PDB file of C-alpha atoms in Angstrom:
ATOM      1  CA  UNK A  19      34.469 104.840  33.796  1.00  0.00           C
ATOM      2  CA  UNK A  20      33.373 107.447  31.535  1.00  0.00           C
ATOM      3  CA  UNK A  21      29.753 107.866  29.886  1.00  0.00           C
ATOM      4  CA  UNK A  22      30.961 106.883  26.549  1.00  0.00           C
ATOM      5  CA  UNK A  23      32.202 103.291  28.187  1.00  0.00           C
ATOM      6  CA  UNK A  24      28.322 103.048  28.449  1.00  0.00           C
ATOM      7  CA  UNK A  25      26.892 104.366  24.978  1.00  0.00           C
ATOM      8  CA  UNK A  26      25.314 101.806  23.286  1.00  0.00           C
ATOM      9  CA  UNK A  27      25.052 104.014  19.627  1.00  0.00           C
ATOM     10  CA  UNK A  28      25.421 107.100  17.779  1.00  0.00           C
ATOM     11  CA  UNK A  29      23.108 109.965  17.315  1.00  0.00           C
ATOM     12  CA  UNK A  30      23.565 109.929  13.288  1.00  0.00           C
ATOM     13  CA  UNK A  31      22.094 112.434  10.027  1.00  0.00           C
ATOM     14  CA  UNK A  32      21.976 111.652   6.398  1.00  0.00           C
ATOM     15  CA  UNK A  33      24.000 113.413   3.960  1.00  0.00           C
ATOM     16  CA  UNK A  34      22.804 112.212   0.687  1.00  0.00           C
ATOM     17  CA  UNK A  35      19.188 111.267  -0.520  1.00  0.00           C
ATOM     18  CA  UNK A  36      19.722 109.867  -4.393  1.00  0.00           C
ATOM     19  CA  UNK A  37      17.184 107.344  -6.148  1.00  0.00           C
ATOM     20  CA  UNK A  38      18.691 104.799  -5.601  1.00  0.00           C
ATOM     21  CA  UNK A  39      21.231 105.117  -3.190  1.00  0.00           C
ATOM     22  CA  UNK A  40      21.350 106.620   0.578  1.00  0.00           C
ATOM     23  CA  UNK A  41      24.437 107.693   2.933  1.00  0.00           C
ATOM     24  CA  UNK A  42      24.483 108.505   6.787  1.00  0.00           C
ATOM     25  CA  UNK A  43      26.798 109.724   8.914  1.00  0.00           C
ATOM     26  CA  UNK A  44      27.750 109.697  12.941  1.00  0.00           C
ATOM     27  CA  UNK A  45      31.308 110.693  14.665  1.00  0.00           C
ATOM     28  CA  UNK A  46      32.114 108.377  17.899  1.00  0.00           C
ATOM     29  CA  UNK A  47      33.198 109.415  21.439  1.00  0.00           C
ATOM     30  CA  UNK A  48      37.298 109.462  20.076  1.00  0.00           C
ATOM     31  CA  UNK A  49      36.382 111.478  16.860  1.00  0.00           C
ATOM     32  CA  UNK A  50      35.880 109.229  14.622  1.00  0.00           C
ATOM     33  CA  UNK A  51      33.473 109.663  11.830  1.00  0.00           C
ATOM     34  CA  UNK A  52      31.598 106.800   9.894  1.00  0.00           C
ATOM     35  CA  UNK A  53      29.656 107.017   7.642  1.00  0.00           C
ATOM     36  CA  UNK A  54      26.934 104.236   6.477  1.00  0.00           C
ATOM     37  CA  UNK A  55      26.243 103.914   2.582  1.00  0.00           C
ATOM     38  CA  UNK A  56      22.663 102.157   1.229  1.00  0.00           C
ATOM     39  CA  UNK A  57      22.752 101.113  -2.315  1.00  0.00           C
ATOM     40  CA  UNK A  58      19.958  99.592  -4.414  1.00  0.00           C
ATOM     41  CA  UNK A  59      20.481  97.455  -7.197  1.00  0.00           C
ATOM     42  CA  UNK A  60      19.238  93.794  -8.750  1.00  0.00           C
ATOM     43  CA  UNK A  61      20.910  90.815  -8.739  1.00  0.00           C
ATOM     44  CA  UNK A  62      20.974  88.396 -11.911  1.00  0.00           C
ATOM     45  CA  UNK A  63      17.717  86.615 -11.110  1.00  0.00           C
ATOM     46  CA  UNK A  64      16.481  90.636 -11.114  1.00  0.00           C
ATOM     47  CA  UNK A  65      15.513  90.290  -7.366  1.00  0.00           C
ATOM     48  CA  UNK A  66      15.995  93.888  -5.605  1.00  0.00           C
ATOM     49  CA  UNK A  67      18.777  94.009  -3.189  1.00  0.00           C
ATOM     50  CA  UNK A  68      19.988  96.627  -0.856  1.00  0.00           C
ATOM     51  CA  UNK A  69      24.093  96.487  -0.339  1.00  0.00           C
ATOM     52  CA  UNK A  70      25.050  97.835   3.330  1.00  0.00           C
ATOM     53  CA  UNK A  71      28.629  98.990   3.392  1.00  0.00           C
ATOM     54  CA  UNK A  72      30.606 101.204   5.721  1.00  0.00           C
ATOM     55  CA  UNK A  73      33.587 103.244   5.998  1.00  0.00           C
ATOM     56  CA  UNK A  74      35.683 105.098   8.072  1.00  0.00           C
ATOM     57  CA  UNK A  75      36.933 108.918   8.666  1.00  0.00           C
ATOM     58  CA  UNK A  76      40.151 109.884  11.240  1.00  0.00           C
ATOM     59  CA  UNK A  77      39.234 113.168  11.302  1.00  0.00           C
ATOM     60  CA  UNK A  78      43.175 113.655  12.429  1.00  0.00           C
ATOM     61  CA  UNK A  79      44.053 112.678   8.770  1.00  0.00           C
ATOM     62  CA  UNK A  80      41.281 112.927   6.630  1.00  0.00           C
ATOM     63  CA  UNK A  81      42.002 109.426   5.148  1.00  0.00           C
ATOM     64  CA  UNK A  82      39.003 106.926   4.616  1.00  0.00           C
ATOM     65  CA  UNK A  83      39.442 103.006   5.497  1.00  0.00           C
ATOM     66  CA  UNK A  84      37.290 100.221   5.674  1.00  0.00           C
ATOM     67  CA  UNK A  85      40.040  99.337   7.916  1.00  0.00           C
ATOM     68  CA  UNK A  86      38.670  98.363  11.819  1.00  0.00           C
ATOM     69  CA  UNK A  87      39.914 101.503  13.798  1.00  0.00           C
ATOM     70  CA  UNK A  88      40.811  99.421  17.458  1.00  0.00           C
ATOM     71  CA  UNK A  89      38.980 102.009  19.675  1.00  0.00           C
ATOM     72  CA  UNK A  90      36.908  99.625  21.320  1.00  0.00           C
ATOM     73  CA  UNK A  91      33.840 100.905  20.360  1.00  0.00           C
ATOM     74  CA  UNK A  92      32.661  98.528  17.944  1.00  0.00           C
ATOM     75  CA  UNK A  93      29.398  97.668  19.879  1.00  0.00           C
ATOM     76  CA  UNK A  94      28.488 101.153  19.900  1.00  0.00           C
ATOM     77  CA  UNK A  95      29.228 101.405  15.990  1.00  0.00           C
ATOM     78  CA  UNK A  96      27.724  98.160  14.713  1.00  0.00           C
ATOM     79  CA  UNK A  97      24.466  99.223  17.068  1.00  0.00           C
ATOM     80  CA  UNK A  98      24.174 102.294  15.061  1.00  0.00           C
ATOM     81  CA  UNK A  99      24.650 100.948  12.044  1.00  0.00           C
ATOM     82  CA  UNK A 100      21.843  98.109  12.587  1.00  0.00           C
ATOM     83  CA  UNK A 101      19.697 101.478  13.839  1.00  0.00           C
ATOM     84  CA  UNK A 102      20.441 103.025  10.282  1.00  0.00           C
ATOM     85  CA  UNK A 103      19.495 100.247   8.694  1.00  0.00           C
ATOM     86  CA  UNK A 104      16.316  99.465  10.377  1.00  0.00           C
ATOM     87  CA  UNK A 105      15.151 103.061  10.554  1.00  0.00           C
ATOM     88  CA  UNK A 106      15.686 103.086   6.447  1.00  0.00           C
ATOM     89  CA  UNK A 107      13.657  99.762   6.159  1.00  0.00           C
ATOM     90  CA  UNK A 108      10.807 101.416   8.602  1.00  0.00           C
ATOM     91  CA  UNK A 109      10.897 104.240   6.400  1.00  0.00           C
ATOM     92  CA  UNK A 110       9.977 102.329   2.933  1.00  0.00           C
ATOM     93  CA  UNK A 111       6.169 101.233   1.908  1.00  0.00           C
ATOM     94  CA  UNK A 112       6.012  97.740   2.011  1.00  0.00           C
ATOM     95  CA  UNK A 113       6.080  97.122  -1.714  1.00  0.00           C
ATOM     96  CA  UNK A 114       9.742  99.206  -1.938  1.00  0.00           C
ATOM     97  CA  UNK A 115      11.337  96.632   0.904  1.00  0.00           C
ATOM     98  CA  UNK A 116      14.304  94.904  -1.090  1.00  0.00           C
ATOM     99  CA  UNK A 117      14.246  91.285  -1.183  1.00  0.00           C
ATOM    100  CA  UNK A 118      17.678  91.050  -0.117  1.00  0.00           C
ATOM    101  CA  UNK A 119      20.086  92.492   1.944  1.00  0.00           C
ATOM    102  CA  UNK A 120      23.580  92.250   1.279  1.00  0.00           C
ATOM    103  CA  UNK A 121      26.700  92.694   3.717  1.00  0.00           C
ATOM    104  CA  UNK A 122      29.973  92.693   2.330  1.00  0.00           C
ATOM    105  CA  UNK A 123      33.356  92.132   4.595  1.00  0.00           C
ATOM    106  CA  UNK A 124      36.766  92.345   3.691  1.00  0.00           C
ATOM    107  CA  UNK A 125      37.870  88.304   3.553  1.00  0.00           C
ATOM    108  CA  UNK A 126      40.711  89.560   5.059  1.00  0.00           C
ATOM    109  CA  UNK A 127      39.693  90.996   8.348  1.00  0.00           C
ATOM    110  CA  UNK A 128      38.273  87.794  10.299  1.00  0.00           C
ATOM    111  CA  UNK A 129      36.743  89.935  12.507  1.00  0.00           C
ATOM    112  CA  UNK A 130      35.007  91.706  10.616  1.00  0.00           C
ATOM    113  CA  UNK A 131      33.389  88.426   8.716  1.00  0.00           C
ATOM    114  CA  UNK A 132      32.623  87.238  12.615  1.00  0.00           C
ATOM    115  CA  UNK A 133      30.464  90.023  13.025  1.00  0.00           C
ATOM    116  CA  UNK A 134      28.551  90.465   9.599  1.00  0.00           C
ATOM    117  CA  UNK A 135      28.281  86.704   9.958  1.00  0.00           C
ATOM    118  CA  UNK A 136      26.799  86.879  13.508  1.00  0.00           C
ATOM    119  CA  UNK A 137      24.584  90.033  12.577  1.00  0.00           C
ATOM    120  CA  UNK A 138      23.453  87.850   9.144  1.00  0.00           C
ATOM    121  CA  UNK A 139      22.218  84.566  11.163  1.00  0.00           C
ATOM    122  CA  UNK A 140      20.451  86.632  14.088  1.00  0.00           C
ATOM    123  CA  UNK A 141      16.944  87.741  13.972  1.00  0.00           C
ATOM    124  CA  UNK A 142      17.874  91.328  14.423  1.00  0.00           C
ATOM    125  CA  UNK A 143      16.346  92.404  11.042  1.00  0.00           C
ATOM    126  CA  UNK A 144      12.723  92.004  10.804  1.00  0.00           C
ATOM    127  CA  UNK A 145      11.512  90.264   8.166  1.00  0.00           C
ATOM    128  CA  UNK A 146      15.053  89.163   6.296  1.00  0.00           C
ATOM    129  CA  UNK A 147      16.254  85.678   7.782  1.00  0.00           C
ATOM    130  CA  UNK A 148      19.654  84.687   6.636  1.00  0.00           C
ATOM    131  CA  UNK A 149      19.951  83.030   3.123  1.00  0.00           C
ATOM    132  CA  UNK A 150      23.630  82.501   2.009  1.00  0.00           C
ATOM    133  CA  UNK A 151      27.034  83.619   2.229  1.00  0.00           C
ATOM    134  CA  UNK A 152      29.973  82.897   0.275  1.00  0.00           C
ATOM    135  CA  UNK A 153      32.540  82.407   3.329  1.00  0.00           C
ATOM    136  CA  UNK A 154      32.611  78.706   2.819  1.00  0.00           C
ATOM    137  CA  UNK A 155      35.294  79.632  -0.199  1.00  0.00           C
ATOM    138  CA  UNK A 156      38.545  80.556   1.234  1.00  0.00           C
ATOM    139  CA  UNK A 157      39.780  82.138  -2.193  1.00  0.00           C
ATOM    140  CA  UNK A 158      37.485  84.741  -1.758  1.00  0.00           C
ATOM    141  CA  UNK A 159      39.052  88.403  -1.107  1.00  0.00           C
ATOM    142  CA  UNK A 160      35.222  89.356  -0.345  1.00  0.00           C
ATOM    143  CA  UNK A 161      32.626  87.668   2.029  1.00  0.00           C
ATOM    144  CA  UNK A 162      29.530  88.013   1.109  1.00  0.00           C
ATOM    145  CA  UNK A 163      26.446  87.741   3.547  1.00  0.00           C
ATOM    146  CA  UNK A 164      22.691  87.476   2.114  1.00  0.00           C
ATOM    147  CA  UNK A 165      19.333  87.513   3.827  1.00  0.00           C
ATOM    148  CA  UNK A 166      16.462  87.497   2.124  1.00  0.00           C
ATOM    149  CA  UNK A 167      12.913  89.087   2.277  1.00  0.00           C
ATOM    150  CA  UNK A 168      10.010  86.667   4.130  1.00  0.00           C
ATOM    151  CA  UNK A 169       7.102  86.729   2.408  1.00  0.00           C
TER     152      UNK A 169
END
């Protein structure tokens, strides 16, 4: 076994600081690079909400994907990307923590809705418990996982 059979996440830097939106980036044991995007925004009832998405880099063809990559490293990469997002939160005063996360998955990749789903119902994010998702409508092309803000 090598070392990276053990590595549990990425060492990652951010590449863009905007009001309003945030972007980090890590490259895996087999080269690939990910990078993490933070957006703020509102929803209708003009609650704050902070969308987590993700995408993908083969440095090999410079081509971008939300695509899953089949490396077998997806521990390693959804740990880091939980660390991003919980280091951001950390890094916010109390009174700038949005009242909602949001996790969107690509209806379909049923993996990838397995995992946002499992990551949205565990207690892995400090005070945001899971609140509603829209994978109960099979029509969707999107999945959409909230959890909301305790107060």
């Amino acid at each position: 076994m090598r070392i990276s059979d053990f590595l549990t996440e990425y060492d990652y830097g951010q590449t863009v600081k905007a009001p309003g939106k945030s972007q980090y980036a890590f490259q895996t044991a087999k080269g690939m690079v990910y990078t993490v995007n933070l957006k703020r925004d509102f929803d209708v009832d003009h609650q704050s909400q902070l969308i987590i998405s993700f995408t993908t880099t083969d440095p090999g063809t410079g081509k971008s994907t939300n695509a899953r990559t089949g490396t077998g490293d997806s521990v390693a990469v959804f740990r880091t990307v939980q660390k991003v997002l919980l280091d951001y939160l950390r890094s916010l005063p109390k009174e700038q923590l949005p009242d909602q996360l949001v996790f969107i998955a690509d209806g379909t990749d049923p993996g990838r809705v397995k995992l946002y789903s499992n990551i949205a119902h565990s207690n892995r994010i400090p005070g945001y418990k899971f609140y509603h998702s829209s994978e109960s409508d099979p029509s969707d092309t999107q999945v959409i996982f909230v959890m909301q803000r305790l107060t």
